[in-house]
PDB file of C-alpha atoms in Angstrom:
ATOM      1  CA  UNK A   1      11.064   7.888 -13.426  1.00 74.00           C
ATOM      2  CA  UNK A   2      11.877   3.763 -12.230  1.00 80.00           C
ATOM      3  CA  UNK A   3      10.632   2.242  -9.060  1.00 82.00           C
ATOM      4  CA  UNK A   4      12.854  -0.477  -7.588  1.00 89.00           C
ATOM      5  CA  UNK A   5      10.797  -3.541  -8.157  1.00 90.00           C
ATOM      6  CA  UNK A   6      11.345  -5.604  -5.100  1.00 89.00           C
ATOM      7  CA  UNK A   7       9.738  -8.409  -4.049  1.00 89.00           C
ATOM      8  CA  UNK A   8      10.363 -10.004  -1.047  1.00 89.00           C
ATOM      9  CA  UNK A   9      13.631 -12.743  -1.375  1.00 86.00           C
ATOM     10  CA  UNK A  10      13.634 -13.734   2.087  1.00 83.00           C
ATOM     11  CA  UNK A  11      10.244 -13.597   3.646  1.00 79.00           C
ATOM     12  CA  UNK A  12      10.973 -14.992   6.740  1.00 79.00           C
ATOM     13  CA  UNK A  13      14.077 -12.764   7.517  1.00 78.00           C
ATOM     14  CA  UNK A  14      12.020 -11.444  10.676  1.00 74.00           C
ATOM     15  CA  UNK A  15      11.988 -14.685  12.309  1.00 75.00           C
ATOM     16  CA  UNK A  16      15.567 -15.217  13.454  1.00 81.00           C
ATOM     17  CA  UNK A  17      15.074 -11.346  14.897  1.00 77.00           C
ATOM     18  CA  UNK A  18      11.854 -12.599  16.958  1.00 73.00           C
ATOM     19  CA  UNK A  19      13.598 -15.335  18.312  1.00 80.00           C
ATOM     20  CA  UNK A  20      16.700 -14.038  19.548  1.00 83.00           C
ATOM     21  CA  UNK A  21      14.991 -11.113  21.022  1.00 79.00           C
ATOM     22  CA  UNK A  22      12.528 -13.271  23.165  1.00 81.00           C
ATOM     23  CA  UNK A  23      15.450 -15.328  24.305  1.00 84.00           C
ATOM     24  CA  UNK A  24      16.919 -12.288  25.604  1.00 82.00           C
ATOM     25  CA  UNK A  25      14.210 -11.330  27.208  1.00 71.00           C
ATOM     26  CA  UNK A  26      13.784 -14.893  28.833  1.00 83.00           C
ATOM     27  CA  UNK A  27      17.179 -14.438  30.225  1.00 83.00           C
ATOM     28  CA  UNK A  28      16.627 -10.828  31.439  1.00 74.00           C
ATOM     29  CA  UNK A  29      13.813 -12.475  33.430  1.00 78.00           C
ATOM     30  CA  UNK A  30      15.412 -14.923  34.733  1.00 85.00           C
ATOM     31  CA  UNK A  31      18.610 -12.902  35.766  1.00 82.00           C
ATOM     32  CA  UNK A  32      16.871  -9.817  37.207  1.00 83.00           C
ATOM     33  CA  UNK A  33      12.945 -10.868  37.559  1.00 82.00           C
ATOM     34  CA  UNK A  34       9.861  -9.104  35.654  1.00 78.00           C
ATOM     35  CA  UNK A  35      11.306  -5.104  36.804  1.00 83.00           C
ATOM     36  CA  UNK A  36      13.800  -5.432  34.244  1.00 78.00           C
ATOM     37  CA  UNK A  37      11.985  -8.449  31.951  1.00 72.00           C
ATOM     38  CA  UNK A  38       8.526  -7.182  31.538  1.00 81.00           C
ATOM     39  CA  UNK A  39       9.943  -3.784  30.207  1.00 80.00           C
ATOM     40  CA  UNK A  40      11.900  -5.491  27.365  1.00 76.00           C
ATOM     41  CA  UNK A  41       9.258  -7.504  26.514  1.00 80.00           C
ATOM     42  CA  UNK A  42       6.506  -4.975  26.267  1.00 84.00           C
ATOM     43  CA  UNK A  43       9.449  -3.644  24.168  1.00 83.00           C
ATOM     44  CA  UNK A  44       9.947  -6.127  22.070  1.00 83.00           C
ATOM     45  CA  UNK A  45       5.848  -6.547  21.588  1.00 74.00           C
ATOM     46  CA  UNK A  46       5.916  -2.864  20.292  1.00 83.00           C
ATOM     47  CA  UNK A  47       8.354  -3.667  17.880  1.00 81.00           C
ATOM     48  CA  UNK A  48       6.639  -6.589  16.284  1.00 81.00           C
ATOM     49  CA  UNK A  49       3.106  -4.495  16.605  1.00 81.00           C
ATOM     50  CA  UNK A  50       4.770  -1.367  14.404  1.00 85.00           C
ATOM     51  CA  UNK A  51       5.848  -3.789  11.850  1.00 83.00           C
ATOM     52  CA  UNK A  52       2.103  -4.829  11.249  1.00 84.00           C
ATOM     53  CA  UNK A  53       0.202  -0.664  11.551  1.00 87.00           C
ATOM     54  CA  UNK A  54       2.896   1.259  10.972  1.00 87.00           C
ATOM     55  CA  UNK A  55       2.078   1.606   6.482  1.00 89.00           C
ATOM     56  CA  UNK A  56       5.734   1.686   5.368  1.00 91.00           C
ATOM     57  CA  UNK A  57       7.495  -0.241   7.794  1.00 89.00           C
ATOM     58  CA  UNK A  58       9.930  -2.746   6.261  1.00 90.00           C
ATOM     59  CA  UNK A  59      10.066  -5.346   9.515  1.00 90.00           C
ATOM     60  CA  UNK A  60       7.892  -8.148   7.373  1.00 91.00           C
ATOM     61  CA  UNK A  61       9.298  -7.506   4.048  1.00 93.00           C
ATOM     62  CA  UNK A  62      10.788  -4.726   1.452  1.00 95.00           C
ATOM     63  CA  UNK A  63       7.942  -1.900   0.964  1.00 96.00           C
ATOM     64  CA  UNK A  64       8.649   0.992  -1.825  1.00 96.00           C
ATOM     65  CA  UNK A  65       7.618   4.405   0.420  1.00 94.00           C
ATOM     66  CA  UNK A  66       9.429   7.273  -1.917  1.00 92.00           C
ATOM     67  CA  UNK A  67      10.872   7.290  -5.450  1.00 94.00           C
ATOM     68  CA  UNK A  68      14.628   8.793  -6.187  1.00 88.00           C
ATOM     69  CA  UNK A  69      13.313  11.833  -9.231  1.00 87.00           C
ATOM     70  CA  UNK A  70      15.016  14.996 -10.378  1.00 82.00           C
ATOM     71  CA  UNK A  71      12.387  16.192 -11.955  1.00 92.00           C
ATOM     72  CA  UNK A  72       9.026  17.180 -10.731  1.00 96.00           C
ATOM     73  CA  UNK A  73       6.862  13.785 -11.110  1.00 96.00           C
ATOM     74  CA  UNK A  74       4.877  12.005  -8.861  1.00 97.00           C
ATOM     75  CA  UNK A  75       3.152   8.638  -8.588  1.00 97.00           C
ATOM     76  CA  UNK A  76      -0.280   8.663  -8.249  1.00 98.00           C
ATOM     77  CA  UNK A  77      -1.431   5.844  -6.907  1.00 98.00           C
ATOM     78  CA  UNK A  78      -5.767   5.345  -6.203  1.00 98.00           C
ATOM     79  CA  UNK A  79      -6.890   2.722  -4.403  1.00 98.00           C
ATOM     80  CA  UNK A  80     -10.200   0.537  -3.884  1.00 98.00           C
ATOM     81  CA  UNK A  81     -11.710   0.710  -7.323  1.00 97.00           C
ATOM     82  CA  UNK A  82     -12.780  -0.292  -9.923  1.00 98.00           C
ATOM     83  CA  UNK A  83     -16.124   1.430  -8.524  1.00 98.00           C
ATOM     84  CA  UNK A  84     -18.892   3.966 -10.219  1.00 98.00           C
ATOM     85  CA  UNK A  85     -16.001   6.529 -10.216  1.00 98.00           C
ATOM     86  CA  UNK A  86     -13.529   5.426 -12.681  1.00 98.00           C
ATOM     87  CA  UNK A  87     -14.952   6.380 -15.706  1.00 98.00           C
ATOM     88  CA  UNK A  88     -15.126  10.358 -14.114  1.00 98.00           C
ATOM     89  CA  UNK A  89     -11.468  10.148 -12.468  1.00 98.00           C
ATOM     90  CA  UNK A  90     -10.109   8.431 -15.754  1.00 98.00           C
ATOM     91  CA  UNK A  91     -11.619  11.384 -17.932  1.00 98.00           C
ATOM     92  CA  UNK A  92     -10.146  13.995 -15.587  1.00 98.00           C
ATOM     93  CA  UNK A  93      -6.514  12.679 -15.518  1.00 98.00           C
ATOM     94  CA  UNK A  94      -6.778  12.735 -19.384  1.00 98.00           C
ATOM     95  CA  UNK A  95      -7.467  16.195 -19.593  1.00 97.00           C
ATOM     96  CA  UNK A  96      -3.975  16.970 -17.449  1.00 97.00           C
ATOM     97  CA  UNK A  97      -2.424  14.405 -19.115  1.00 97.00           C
ATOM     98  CA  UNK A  98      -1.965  12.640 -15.812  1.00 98.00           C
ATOM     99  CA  UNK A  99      -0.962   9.134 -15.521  1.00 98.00           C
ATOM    100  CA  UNK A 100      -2.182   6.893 -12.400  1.00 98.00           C
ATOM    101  CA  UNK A 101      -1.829   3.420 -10.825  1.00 98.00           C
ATOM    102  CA  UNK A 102      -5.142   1.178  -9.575  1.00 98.00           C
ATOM    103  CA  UNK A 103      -5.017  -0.923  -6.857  1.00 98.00           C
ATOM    104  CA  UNK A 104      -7.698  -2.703  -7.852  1.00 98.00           C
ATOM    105  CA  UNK A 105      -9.835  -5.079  -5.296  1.00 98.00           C
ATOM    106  CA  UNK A 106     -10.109  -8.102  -7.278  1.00 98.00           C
ATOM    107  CA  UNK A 107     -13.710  -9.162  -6.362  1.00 98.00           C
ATOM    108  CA  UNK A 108     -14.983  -5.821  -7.661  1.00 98.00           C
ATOM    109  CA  UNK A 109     -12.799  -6.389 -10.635  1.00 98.00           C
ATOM    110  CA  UNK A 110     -14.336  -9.504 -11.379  1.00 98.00           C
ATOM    111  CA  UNK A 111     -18.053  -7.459 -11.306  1.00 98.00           C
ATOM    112  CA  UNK A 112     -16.943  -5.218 -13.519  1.00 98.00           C
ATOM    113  CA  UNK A 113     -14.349  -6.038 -16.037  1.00 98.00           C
ATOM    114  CA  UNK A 114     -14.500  -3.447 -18.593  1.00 98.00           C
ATOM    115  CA  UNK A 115     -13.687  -0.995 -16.421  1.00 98.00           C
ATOM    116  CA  UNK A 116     -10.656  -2.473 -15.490  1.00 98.00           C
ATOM    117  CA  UNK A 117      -9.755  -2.764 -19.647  1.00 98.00           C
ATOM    118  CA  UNK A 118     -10.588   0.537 -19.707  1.00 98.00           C
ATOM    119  CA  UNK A 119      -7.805   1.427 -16.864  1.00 98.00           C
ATOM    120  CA  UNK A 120      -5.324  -0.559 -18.946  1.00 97.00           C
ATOM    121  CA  UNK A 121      -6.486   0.883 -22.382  1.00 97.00           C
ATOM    122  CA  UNK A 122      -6.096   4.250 -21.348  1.00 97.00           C
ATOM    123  CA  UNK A 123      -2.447   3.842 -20.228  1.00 96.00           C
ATOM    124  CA  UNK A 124      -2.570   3.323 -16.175  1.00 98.00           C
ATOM    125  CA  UNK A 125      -1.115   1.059 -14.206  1.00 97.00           C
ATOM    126  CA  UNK A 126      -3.117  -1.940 -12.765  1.00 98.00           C
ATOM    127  CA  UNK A 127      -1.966  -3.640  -9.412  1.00 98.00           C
ATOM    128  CA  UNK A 128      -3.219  -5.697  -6.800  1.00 98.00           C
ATOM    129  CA  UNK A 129      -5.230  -4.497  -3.729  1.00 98.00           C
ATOM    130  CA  UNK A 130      -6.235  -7.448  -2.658  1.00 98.00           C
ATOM    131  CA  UNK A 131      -9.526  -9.939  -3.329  1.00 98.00           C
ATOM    132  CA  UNK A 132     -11.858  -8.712  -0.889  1.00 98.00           C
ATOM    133  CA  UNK A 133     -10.616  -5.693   0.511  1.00 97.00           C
ATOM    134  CA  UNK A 134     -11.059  -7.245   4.382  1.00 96.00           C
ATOM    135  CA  UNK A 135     -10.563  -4.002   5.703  1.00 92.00           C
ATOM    136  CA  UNK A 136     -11.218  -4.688   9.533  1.00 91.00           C
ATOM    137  CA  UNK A 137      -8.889  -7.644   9.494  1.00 94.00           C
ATOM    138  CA  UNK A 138      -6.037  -7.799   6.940  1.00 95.00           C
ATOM    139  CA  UNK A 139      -3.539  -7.030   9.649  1.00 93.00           C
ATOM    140  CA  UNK A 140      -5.039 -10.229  11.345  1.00 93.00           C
ATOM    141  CA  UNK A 141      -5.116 -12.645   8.233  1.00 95.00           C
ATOM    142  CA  UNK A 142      -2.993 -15.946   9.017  1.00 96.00           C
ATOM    143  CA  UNK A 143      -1.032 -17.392   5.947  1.00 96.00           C
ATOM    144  CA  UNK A 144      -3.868 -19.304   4.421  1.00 97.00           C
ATOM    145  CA  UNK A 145      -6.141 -16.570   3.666  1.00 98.00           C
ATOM    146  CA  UNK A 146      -3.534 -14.099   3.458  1.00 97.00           C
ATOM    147  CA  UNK A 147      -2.207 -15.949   0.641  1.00 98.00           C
ATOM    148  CA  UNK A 148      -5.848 -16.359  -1.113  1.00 98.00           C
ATOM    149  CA  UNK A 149      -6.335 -12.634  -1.107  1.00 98.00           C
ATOM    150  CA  UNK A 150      -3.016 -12.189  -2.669  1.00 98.00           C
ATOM    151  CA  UNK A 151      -3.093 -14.765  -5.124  1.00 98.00           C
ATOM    152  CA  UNK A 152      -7.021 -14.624  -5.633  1.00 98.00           C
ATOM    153  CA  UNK A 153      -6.533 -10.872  -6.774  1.00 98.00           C
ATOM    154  CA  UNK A 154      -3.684 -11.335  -8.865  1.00 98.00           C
ATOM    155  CA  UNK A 155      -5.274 -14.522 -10.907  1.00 98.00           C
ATOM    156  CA  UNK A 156      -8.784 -12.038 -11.630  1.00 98.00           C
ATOM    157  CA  UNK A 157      -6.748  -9.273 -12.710  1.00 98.00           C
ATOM    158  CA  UNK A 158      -4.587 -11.394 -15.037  1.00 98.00           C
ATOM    159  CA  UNK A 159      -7.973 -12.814 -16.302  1.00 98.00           C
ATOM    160  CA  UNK A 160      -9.667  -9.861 -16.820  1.00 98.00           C
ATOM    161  CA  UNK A 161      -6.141  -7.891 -18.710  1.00 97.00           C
ATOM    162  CA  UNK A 162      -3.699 -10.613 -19.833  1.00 97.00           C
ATOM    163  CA  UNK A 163      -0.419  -9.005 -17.886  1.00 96.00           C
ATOM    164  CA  UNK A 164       0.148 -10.539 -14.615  1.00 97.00           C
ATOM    165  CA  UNK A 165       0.301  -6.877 -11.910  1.00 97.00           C
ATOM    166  CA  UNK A 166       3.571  -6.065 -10.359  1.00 97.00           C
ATOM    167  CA  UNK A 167       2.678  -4.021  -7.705  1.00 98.00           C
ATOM    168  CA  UNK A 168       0.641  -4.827  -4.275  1.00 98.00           C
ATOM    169  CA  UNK A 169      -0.946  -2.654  -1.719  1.00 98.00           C
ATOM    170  CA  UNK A 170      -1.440  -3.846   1.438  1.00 97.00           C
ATOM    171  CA  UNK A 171      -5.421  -2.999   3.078  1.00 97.00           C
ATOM    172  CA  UNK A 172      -5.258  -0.098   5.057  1.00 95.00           C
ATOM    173  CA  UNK A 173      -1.192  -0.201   4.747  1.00 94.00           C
ATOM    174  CA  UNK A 174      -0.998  -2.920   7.173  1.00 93.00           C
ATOM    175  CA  UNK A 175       1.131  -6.170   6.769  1.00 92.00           C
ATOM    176  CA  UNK A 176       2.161  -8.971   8.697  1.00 94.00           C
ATOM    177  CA  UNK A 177       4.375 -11.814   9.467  1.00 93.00           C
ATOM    178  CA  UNK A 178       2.535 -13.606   6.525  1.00 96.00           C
ATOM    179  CA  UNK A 179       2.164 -11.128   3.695  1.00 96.00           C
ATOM    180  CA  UNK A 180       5.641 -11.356   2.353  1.00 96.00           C
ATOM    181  CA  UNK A 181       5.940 -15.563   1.188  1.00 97.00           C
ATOM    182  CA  UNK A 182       2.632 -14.768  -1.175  1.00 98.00           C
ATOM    183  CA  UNK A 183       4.413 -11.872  -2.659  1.00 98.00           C
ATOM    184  CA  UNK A 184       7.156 -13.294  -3.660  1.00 97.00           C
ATOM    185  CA  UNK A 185       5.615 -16.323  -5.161  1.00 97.00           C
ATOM    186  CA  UNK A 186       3.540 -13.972  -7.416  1.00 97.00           C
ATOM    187  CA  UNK A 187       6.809 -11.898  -8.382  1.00 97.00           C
ATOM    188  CA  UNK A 188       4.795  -9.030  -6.447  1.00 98.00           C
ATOM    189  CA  UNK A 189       6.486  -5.268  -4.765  1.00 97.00           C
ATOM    190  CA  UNK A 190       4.594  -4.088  -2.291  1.00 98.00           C
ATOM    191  CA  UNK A 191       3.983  -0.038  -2.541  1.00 98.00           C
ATOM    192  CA  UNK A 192       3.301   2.144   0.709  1.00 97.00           C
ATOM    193  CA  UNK A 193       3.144   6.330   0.101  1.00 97.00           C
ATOM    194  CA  UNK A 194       4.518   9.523   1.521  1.00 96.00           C
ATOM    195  CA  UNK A 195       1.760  11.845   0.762  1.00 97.00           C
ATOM    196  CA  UNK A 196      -1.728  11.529   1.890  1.00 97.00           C
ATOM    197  CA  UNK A 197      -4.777  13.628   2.575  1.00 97.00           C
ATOM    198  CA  UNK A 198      -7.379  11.028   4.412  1.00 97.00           C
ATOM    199  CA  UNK A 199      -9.223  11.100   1.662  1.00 97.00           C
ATOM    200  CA  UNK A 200     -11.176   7.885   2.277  1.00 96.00           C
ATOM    201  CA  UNK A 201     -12.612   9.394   5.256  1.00 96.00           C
ATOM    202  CA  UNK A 202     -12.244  13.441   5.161  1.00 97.00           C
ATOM    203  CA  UNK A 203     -14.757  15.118   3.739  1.00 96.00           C
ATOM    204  CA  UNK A 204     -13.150  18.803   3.043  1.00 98.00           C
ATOM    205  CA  UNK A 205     -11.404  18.965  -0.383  1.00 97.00           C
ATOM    206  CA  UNK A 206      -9.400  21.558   0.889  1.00 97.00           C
ATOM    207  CA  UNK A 207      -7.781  20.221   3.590  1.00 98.00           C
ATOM    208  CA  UNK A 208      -7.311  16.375   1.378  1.00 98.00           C
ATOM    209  CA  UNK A 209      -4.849  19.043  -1.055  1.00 98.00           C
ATOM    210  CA  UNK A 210      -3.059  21.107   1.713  1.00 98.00           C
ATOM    211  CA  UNK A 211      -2.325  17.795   3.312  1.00 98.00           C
ATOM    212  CA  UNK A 212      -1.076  16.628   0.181  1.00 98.00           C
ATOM    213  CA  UNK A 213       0.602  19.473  -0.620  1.00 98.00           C
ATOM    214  CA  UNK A 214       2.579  19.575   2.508  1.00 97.00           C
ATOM    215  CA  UNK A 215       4.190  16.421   1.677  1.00 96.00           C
ATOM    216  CA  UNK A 216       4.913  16.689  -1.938  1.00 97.00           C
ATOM    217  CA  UNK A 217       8.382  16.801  -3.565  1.00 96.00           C
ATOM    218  CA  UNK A 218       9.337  14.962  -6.515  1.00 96.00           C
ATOM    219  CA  UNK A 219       9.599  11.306  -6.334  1.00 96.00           C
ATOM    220  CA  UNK A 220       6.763  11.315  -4.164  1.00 97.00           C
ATOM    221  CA  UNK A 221       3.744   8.694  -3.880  1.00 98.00           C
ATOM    222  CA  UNK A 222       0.676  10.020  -3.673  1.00 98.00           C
ATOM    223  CA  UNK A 223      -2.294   8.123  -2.209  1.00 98.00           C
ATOM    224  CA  UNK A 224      -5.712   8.261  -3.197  1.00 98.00           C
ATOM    225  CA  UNK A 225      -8.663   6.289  -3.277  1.00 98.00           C
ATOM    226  CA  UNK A 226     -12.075   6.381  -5.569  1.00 98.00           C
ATOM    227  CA  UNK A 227     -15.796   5.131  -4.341  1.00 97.00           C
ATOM    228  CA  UNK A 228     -15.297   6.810  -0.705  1.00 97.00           C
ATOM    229  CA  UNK A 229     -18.256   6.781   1.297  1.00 96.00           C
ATOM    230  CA  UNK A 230     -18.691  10.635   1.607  1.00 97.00           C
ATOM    231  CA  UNK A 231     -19.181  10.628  -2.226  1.00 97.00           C
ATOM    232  CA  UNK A 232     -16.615  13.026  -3.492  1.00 97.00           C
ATOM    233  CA  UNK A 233     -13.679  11.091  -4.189  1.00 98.00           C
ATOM    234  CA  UNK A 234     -14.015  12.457  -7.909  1.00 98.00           C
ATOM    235  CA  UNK A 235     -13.939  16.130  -6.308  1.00 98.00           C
ATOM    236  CA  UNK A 236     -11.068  15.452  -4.900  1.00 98.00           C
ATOM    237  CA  UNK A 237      -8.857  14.085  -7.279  1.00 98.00           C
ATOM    238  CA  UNK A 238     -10.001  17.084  -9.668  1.00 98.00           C
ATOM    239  CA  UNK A 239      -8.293  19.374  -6.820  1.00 98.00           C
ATOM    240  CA  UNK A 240      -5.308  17.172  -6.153  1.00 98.00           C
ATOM    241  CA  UNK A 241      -4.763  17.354 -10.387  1.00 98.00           C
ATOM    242  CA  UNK A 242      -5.622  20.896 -10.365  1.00 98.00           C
ATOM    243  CA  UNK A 243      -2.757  21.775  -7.647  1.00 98.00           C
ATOM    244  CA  UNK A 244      -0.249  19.651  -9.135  1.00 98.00           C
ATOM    245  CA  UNK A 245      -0.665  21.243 -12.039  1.00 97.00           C
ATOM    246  CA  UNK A 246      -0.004  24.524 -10.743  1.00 97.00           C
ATOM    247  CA  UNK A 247       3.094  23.646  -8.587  1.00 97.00           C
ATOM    248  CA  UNK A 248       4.521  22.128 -11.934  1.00 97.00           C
ATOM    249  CA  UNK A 249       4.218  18.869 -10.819  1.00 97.00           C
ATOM    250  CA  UNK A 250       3.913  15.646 -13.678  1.00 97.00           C
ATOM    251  CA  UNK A 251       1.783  12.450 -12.685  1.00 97.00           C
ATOM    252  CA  UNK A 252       3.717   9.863 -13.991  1.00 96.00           C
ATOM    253  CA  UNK A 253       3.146   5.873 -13.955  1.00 95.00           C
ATOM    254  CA  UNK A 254       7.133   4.869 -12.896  1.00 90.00           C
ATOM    255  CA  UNK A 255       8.832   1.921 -15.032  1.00 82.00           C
ATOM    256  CA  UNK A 256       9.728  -0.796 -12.574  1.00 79.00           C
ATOM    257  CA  UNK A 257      13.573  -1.688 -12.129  1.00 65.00           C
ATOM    258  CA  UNK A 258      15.846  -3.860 -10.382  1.00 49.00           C
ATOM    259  CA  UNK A 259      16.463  -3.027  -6.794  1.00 46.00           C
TER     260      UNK A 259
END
C-alpha cells in the first residue's frame, strides 16, 4: 500500500482566494448595503474558519485523509506518545503482526528516547506531532511558533533516530493559514484520518471499535492515540487489533510516493 507524499508546494495558494473574496464582499456592500454584504461576509468568515477545525480540510494546504487499497489494509496511525504505554501497545501489535505509525510529540521524545528507538527498531513508522503538543491553541499559533513546533519536533526526532520523519499531524487536526510554509521547508505531508472512535476522551472500549468499525474499508486511516487520561488507551488498541483481525483486515505502515 503507497501514500501520496505531498507536501505543501504552494503554501500560500489560499491567499489570492481571501483576497478576492473580501473584495467582493466590499463591493456587495457598497452596491446593496450590509442586507446583502454582511451575509457574504459571515460567509466568507465560515469558509476561512472550516479550513482551520474542520481535520481534513485542504483550504491551507494538501492533507492525506484516505489511501487508494485493493486489499484489506489499513493505516494505523497513534498519536501523542511516546508515553508509559508504548512498550504494552508495541508488544500487542507484534503479536497480530500489526504495523503502526507514531506521531510522536517531540518534547516527550526528547524525555524519553529509547522508546522512540524502540518504535523505529521494531518496524513502525515515526512522524511528527508536534514539539509541545499545545493542544488548546495550535489552531491559534501565528507563523513564528507555528514554525518552532514544526521544526522543533522534527530536529528531536531526527536526533533521537537518524531519519528525518515524513509525515506530520496537525494537534487536534486543526491547521491554519501558517502551518503549510514550515511543512514544506521540512519536506513534511501532513496526514488527517477517516476512522475514529474518540478514543482520547471516550471511555467505553466498545463503542471506540463500533465507531471504528463503522468507518473502516480498506485504504482507511485509522486514528488512535496512547497515554489518554482515562487510562485505557492500551485496552483499546487490544480491541481495535482484535476486530481487525477478525474482519480480515492487515495494519500496514504505507510506503510514501509521489503525488
Amino acid at each position: 500500500m503507497h501514500a501520496p507524499h505531498r507536501p505543501p508546494r504552494h503554501p500560500r495558494a489560499w491567499l489570492p482566494l481571501l483576497l478576492l473574496s473580501q473584495a467582493v464582499v466590499a463591493w456587495l456592500w457598497w452596491r446593496w448595503g450590509w442586507p446583502v454584504g454582511l451575509p457574504v461576509m459571515l460567509a466568507t468568515h465560515a469558509v476561512a474558519w472550516w479550513g482551520v477545525l474542520a481535520p481534513n480540510a485542504a483550504l491551507y494546504g494538501p492533507v492525506l485523509s484516505r489511501l487508494s487499497a485493493d486489499e484489506r489494509q489499513v493505516w494505523l496511525t497513534i498519536d501523542d506518545g511516546p508515553s508509559d504505554d508504548t512498550l504494552p501497545i508495541l508488544d500487542l501489535l507484534d503479536a497480530h503482526g500489526a504495523r503502526a505509525t507514531f506521531f510522536l510529540v517531540g518534547d516527550r521524545a526528547q524525555a524519553r528516547p529509547d522508546l522512540v528507538r524502540e518504535i523505529a527498531s521494531r518496524g513502525h513508522g515515526i512522524a511528527n506531532h508536534s514539539l509541545t503538543h499545545p493542544q488548546a491553541r495550535f489552531w491559534a499559533l501565528g507563523p513564528r511558533r507555528m514554525r518552532a513546533e514544526i521544526e522543533g519536533c522534527q530536529r528531536q526526532l531526527q536526533a533521537i533516530t537518524g531519519a528525518a520523519p515524513r509525515w506530520f499531524r496537525a494537534v487536534v487536526g486543526h491547521a491554519n493559514p501558517f502551518v503549510s510554509t514550515p511543512l514544506r521547508d521540512a519536506g513534511l505531508a501532513r496526514v488527517g484520518w477517516n476512522a475514529r472512535g474518540f478514543d482520547a476522551v471516550e471511555r467505553d472500549v466498545g463503542r471506540v471499535v463500533s465507531r471504528i468499525e463503522h468507518d473502516l474499508a480498506p485504504g482507511a486511516i485509522v486514528l488512535l492515540h496512547e497515554g489518554a487520561p482515562h487510562g485505557r488507551s492500551v485496552e483499546m488498541i487490544a480491541a481495535v487489533l482484535a476486530r481487525l483481525e477478525a474482519l480480515g483486515y492487515r495494519a500496514v505502515v504505507p510506503e510514501p510516493g509521489t503525488a
